[in-house]
N, CA, C, O and CB atoms as a CASP TS submission, in Angstrom:
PFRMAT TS
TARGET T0000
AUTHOR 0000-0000-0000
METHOD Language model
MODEL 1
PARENT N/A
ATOM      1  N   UNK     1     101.583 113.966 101.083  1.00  0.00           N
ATOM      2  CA  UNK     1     100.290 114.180 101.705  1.00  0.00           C
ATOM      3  C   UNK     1      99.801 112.874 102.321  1.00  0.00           C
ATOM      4  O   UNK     1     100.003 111.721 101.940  1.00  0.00           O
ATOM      5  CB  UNK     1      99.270 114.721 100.681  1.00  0.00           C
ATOM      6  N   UNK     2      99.297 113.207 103.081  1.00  0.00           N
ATOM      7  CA  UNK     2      98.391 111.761 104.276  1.00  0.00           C
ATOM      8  C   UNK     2      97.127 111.720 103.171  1.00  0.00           C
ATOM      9  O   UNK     2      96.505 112.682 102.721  1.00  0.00           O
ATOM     10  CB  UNK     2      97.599 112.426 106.596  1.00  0.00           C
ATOM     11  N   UNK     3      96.931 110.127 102.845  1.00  0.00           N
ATOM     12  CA  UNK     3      95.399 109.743 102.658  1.00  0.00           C
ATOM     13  C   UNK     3      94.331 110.408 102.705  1.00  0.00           C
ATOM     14  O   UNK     3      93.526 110.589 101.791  1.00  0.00           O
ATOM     15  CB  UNK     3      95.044 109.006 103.359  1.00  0.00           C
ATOM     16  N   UNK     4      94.281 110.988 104.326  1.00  0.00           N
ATOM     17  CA  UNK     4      93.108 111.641 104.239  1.00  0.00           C
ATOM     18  C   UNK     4      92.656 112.906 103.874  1.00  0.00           C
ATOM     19  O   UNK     4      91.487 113.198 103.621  1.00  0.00           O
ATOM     20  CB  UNK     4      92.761 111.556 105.080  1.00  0.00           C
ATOM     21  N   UNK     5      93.697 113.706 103.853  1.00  0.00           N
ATOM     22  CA  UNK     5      93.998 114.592 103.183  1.00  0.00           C
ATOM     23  C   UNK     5      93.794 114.530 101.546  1.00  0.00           C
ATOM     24  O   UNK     5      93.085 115.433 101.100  1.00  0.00           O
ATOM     25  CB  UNK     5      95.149 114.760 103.593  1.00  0.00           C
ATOM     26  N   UNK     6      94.363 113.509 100.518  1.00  0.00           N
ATOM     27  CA  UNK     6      93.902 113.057  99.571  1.00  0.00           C
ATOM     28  C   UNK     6      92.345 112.892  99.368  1.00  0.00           C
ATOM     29  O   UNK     6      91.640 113.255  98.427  1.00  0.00           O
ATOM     30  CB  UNK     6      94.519 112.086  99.509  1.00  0.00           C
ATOM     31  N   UNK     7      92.032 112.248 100.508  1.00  0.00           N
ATOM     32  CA  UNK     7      90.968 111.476 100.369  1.00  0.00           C
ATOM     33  C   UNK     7      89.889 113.092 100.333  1.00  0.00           C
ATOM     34  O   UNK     7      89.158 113.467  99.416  1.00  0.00           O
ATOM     35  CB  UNK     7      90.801 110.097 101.797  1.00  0.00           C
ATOM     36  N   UNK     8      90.086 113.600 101.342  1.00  0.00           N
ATOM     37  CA  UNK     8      89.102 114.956 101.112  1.00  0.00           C
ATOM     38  C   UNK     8      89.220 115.647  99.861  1.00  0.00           C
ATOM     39  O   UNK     8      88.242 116.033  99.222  1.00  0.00           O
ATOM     40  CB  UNK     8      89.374 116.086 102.148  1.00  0.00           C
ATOM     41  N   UNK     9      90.611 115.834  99.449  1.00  0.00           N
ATOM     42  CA  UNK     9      90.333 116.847  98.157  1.00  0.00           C
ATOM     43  C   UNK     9      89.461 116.241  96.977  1.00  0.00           C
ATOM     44  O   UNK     9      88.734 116.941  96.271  1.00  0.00           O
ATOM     45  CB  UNK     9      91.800 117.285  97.449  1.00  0.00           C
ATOM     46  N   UNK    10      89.636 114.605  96.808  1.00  0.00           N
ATOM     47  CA  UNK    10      89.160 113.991  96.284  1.00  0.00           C
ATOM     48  C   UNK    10      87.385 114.043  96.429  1.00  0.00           C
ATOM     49  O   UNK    10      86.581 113.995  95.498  1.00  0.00           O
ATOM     50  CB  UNK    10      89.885 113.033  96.558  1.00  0.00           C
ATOM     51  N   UNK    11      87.114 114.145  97.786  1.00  0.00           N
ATOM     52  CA  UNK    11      85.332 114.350  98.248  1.00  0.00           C
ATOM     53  C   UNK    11      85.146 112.495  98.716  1.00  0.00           C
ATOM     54  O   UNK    11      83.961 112.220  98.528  1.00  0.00           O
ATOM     55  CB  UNK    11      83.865 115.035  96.309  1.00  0.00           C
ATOM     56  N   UNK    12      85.820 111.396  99.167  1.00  0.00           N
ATOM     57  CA  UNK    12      85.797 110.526  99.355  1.00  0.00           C
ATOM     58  C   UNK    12      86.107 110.039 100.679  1.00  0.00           C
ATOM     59  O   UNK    12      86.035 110.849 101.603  1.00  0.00           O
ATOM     60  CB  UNK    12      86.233 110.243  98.582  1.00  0.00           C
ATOM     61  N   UNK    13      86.411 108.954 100.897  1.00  0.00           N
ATOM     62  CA  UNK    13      86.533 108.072 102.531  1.00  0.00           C
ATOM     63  C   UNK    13      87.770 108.158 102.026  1.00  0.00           C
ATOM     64  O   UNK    13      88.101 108.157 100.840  1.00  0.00           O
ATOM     65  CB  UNK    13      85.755 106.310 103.091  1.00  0.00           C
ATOM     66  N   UNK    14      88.766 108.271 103.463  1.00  0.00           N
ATOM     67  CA  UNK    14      90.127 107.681 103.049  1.00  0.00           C
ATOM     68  C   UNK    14      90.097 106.171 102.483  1.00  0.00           C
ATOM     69  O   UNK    14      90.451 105.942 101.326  1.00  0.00           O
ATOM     70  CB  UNK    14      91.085 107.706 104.328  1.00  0.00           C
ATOM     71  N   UNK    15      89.756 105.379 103.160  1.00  0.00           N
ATOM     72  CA  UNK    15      89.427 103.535 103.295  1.00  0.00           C
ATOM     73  C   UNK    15      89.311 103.712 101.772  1.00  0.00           C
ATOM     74  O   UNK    15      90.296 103.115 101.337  1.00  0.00           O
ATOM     75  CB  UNK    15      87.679 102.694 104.352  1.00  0.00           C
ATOM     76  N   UNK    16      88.698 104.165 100.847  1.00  0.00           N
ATOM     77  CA  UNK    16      88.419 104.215  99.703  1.00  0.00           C
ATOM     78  C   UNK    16      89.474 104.392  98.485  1.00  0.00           C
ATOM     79  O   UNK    16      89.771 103.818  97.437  1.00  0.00           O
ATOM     80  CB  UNK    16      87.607 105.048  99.771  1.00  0.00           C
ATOM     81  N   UNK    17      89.943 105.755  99.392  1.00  0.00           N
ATOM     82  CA  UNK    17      91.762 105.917  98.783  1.00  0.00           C
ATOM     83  C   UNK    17      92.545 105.184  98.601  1.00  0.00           C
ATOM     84  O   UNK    17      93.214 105.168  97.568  1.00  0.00           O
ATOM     85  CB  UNK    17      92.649 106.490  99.386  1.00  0.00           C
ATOM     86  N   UNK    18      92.732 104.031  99.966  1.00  0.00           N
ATOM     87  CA  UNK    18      93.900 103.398 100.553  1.00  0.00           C
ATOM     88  C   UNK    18      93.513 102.607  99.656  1.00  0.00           C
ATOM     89  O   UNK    18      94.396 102.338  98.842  1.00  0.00           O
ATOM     90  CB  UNK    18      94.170 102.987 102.053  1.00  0.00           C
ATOM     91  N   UNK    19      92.172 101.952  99.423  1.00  0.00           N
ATOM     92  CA  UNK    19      91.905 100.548  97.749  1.00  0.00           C
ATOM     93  C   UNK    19      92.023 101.660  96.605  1.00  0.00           C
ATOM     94  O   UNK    19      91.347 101.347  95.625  1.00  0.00           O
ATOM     95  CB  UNK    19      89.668  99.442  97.492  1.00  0.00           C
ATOM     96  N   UNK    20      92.363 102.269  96.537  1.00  0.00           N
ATOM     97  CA  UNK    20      93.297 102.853  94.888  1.00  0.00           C
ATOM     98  C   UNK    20      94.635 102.492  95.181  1.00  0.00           C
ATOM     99  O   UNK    20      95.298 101.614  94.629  1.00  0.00           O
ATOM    100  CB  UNK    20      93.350 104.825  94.445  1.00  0.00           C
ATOM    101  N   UNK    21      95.021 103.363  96.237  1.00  0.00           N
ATOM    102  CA  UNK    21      96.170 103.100  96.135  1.00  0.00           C
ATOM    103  C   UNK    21      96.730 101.614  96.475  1.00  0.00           C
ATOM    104  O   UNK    21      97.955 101.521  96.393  1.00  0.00           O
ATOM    105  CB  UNK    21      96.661 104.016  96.803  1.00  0.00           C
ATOM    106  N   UNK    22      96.023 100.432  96.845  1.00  0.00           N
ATOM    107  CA  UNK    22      96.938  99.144  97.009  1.00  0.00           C
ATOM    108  C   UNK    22      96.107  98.598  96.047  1.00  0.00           C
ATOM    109  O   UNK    22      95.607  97.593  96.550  1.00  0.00           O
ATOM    110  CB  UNK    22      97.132  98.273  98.536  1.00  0.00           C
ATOM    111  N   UNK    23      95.686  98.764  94.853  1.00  0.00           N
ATOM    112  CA  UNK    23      95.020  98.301  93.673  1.00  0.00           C
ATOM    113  C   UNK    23      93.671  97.393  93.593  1.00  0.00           C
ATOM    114  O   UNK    23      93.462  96.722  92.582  1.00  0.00           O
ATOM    115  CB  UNK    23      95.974  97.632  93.057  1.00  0.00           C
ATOM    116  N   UNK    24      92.702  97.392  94.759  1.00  0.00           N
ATOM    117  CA  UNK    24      91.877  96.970  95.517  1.00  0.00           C
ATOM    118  C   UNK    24      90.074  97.520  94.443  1.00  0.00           C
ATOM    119  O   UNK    24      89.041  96.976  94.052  1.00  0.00           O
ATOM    120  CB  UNK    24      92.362  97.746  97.237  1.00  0.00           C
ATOM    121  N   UNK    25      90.643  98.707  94.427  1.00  0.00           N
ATOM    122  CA  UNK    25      89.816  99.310  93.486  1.00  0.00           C
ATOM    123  C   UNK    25      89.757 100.226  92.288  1.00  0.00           C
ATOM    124  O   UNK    25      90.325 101.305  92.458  1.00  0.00           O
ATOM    125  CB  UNK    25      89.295  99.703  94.020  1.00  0.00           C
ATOM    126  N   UNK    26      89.375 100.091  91.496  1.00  0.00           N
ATOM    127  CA  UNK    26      89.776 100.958  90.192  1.00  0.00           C
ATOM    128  C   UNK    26      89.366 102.302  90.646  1.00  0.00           C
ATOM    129  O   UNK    26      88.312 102.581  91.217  1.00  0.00           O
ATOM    130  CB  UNK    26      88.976 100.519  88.685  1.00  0.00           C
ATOM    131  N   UNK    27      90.347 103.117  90.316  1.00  0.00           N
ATOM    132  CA  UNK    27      90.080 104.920  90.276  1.00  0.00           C
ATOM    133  C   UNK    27      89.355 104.843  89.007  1.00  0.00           C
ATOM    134  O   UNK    27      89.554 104.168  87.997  1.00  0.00           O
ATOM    135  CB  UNK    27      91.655 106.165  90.165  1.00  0.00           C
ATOM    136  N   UNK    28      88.219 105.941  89.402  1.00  0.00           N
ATOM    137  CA  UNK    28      87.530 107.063  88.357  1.00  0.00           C
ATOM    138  C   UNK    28      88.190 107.624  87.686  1.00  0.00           C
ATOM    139  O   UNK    28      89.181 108.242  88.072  1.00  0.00           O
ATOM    140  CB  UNK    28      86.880 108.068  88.782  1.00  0.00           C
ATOM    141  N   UNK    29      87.815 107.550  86.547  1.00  0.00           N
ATOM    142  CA  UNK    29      88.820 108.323  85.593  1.00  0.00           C
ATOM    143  C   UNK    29      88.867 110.412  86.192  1.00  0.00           C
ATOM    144  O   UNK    29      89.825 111.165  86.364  1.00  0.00           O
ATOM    145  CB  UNK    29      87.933 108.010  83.524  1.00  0.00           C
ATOM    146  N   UNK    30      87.602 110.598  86.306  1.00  0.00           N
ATOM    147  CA  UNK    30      87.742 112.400  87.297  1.00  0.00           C
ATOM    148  C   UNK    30      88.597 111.550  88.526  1.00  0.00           C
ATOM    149  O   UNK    30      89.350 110.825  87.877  1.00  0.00           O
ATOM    150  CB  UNK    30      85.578 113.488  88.163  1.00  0.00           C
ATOM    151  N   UNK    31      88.751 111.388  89.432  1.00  0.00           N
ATOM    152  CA  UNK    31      89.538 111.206  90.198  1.00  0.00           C
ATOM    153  C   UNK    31      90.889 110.945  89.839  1.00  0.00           C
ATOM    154  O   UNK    31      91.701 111.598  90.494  1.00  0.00           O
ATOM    155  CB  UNK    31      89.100 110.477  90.804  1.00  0.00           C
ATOM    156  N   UNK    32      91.348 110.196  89.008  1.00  0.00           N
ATOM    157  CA  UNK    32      92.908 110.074  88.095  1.00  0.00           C
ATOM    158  C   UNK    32      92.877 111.701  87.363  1.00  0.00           C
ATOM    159  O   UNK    32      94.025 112.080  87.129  1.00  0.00           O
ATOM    160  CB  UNK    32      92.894 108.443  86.496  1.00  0.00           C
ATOM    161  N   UNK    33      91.714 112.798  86.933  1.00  0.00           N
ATOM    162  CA  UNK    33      92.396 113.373  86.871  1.00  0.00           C
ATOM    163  C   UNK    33      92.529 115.120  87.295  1.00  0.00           C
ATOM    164  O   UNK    33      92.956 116.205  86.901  1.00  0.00           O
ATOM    165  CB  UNK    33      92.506 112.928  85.956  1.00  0.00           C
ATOM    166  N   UNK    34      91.813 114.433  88.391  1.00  0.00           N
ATOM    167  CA  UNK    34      92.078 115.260  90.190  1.00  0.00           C
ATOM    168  C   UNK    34      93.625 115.375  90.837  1.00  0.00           C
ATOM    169  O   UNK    34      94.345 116.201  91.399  1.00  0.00           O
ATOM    170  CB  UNK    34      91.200 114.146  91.589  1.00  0.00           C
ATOM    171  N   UNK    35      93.642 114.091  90.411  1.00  0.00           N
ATOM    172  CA  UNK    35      95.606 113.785  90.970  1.00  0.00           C
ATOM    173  C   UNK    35      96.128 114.140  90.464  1.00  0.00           C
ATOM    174  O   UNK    35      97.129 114.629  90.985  1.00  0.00           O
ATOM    175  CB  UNK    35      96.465 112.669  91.062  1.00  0.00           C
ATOM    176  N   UNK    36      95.976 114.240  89.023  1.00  0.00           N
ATOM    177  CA  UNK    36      97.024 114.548  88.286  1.00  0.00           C
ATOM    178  C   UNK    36      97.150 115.953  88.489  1.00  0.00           C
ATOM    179  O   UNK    36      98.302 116.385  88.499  1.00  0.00           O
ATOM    180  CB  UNK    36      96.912 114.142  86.923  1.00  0.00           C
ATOM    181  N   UNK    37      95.800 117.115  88.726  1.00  0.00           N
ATOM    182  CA  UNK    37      96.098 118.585  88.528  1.00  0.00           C
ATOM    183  C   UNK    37      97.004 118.472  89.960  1.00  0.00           C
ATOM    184  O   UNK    37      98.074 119.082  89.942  1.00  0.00           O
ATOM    185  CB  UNK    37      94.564 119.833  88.439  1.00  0.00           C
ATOM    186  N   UNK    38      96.667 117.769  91.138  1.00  0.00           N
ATOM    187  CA  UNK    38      96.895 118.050  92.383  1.00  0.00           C
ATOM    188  C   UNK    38      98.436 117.981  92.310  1.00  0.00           C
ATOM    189  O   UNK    38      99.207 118.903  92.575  1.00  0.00           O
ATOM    190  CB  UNK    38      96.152 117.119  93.391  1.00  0.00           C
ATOM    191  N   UNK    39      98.726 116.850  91.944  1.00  0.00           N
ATOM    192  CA  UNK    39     100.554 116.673  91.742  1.00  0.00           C
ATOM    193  C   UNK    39     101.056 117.056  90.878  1.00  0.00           C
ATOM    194  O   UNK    39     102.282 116.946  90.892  1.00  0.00           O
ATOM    195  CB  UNK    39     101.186 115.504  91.634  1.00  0.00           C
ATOM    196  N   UNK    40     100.375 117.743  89.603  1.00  0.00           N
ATOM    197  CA  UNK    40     101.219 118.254  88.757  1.00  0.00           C
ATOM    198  C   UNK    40     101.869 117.503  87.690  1.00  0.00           C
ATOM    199  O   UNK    40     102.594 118.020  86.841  1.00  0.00           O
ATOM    200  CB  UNK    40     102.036 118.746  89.416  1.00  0.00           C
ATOM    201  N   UNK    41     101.499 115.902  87.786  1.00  0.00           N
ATOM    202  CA  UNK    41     102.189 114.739  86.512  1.00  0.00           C
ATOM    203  C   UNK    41     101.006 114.522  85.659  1.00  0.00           C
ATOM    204  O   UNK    41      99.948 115.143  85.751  1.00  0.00           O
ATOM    205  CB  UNK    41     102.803 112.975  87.138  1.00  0.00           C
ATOM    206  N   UNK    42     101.269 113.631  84.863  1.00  0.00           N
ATOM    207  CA  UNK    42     100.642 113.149  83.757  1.00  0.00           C
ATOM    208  C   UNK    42      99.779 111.875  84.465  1.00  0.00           C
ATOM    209  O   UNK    42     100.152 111.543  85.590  1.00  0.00           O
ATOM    210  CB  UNK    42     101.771 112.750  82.524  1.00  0.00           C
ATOM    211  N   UNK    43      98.967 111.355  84.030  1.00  0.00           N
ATOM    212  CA  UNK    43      97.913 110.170  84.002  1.00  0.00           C
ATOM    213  C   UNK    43      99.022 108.953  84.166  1.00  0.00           C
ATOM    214  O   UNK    43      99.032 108.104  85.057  1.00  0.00           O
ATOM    215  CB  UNK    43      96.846 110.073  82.385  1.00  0.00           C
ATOM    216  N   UNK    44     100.077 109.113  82.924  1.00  0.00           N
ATOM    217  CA  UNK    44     100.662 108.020  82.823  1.00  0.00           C
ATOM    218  C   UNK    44     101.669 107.947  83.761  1.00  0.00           C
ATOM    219  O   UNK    44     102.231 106.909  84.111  1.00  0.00           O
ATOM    220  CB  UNK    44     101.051 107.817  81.642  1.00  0.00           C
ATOM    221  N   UNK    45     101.929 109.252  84.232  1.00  0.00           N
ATOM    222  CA  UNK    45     102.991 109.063  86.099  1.00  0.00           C
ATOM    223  C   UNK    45     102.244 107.787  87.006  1.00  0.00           C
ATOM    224  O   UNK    45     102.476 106.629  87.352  1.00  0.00           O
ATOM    225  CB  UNK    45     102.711 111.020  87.540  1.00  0.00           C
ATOM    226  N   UNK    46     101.093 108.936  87.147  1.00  0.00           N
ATOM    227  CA  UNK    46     100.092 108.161  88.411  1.00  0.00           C
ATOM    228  C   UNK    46      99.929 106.368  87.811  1.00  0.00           C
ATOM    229  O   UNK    46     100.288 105.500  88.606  1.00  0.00           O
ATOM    230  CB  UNK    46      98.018 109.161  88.481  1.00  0.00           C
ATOM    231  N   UNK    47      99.619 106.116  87.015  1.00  0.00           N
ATOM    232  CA  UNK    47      99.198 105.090  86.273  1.00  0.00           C
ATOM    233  C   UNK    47     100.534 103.977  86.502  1.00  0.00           C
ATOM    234  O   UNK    47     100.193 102.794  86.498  1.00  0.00           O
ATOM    235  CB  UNK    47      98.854 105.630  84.655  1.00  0.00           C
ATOM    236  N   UNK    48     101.919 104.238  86.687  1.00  0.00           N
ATOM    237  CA  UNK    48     103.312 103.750  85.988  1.00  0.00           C
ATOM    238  C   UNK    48     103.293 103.388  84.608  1.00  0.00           C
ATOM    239  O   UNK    48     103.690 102.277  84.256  1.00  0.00           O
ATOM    240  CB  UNK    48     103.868 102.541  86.636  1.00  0.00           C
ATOM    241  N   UNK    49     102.867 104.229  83.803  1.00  0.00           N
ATOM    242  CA  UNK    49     103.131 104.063  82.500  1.00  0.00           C
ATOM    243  C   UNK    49     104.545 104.235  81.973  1.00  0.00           C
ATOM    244  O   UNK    49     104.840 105.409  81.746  1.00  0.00           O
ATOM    245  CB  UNK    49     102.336 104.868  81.881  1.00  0.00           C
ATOM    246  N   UNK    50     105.369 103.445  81.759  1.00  0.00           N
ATOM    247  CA  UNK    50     106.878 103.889  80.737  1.00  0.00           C
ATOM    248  C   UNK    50     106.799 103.660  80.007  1.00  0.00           C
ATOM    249  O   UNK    50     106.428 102.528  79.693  1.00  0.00           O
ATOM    250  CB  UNK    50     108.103 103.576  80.733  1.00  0.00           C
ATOM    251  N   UNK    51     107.170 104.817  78.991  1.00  0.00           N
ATOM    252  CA  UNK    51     107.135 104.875  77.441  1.00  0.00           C
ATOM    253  C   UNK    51     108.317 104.571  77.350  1.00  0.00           C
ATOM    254  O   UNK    51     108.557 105.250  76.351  1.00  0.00           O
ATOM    255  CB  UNK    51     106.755 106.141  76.644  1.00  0.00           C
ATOM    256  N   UNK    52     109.311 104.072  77.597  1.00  0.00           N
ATOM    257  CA  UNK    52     110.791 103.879  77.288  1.00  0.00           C
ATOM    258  C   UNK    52     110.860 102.641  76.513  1.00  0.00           C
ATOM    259  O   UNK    52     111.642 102.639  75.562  1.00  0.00           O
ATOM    260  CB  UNK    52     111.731 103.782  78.591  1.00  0.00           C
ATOM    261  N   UNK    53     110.167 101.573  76.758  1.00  0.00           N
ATOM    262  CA  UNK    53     109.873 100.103  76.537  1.00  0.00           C
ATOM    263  C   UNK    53     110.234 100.435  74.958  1.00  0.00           C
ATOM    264  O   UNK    53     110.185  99.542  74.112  1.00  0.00           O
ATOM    265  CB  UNK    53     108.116  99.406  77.012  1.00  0.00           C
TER
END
């Protein structure tokens, strides 16, 4: 999906998106877990959490 596309389901600016996604700004925790229903992973996908460590 394009940003802005994100960015709408979300109810936000893309510009706003694009600082989540290049780590610029912290996501809302409802927004982390907006993504998560949207894509279908866990918190700790979106997040790069590995439990393998």
């Amino acid at each position: 999906m394009k940003q802005a596309e994100v960015a709408e389901y979300l109810g936000i600016a893309q510009t706003v998106y694009s600082r989540y996604e290049r780590g610029f700004q912290t996501i809302p925790v409802e927004h982390l877990i907006r993504l998560c229903a949207l894509y279908h992973v866990s918190a700790d996908y979106i997040l790069g959490i590995d439990h393998t460590d």
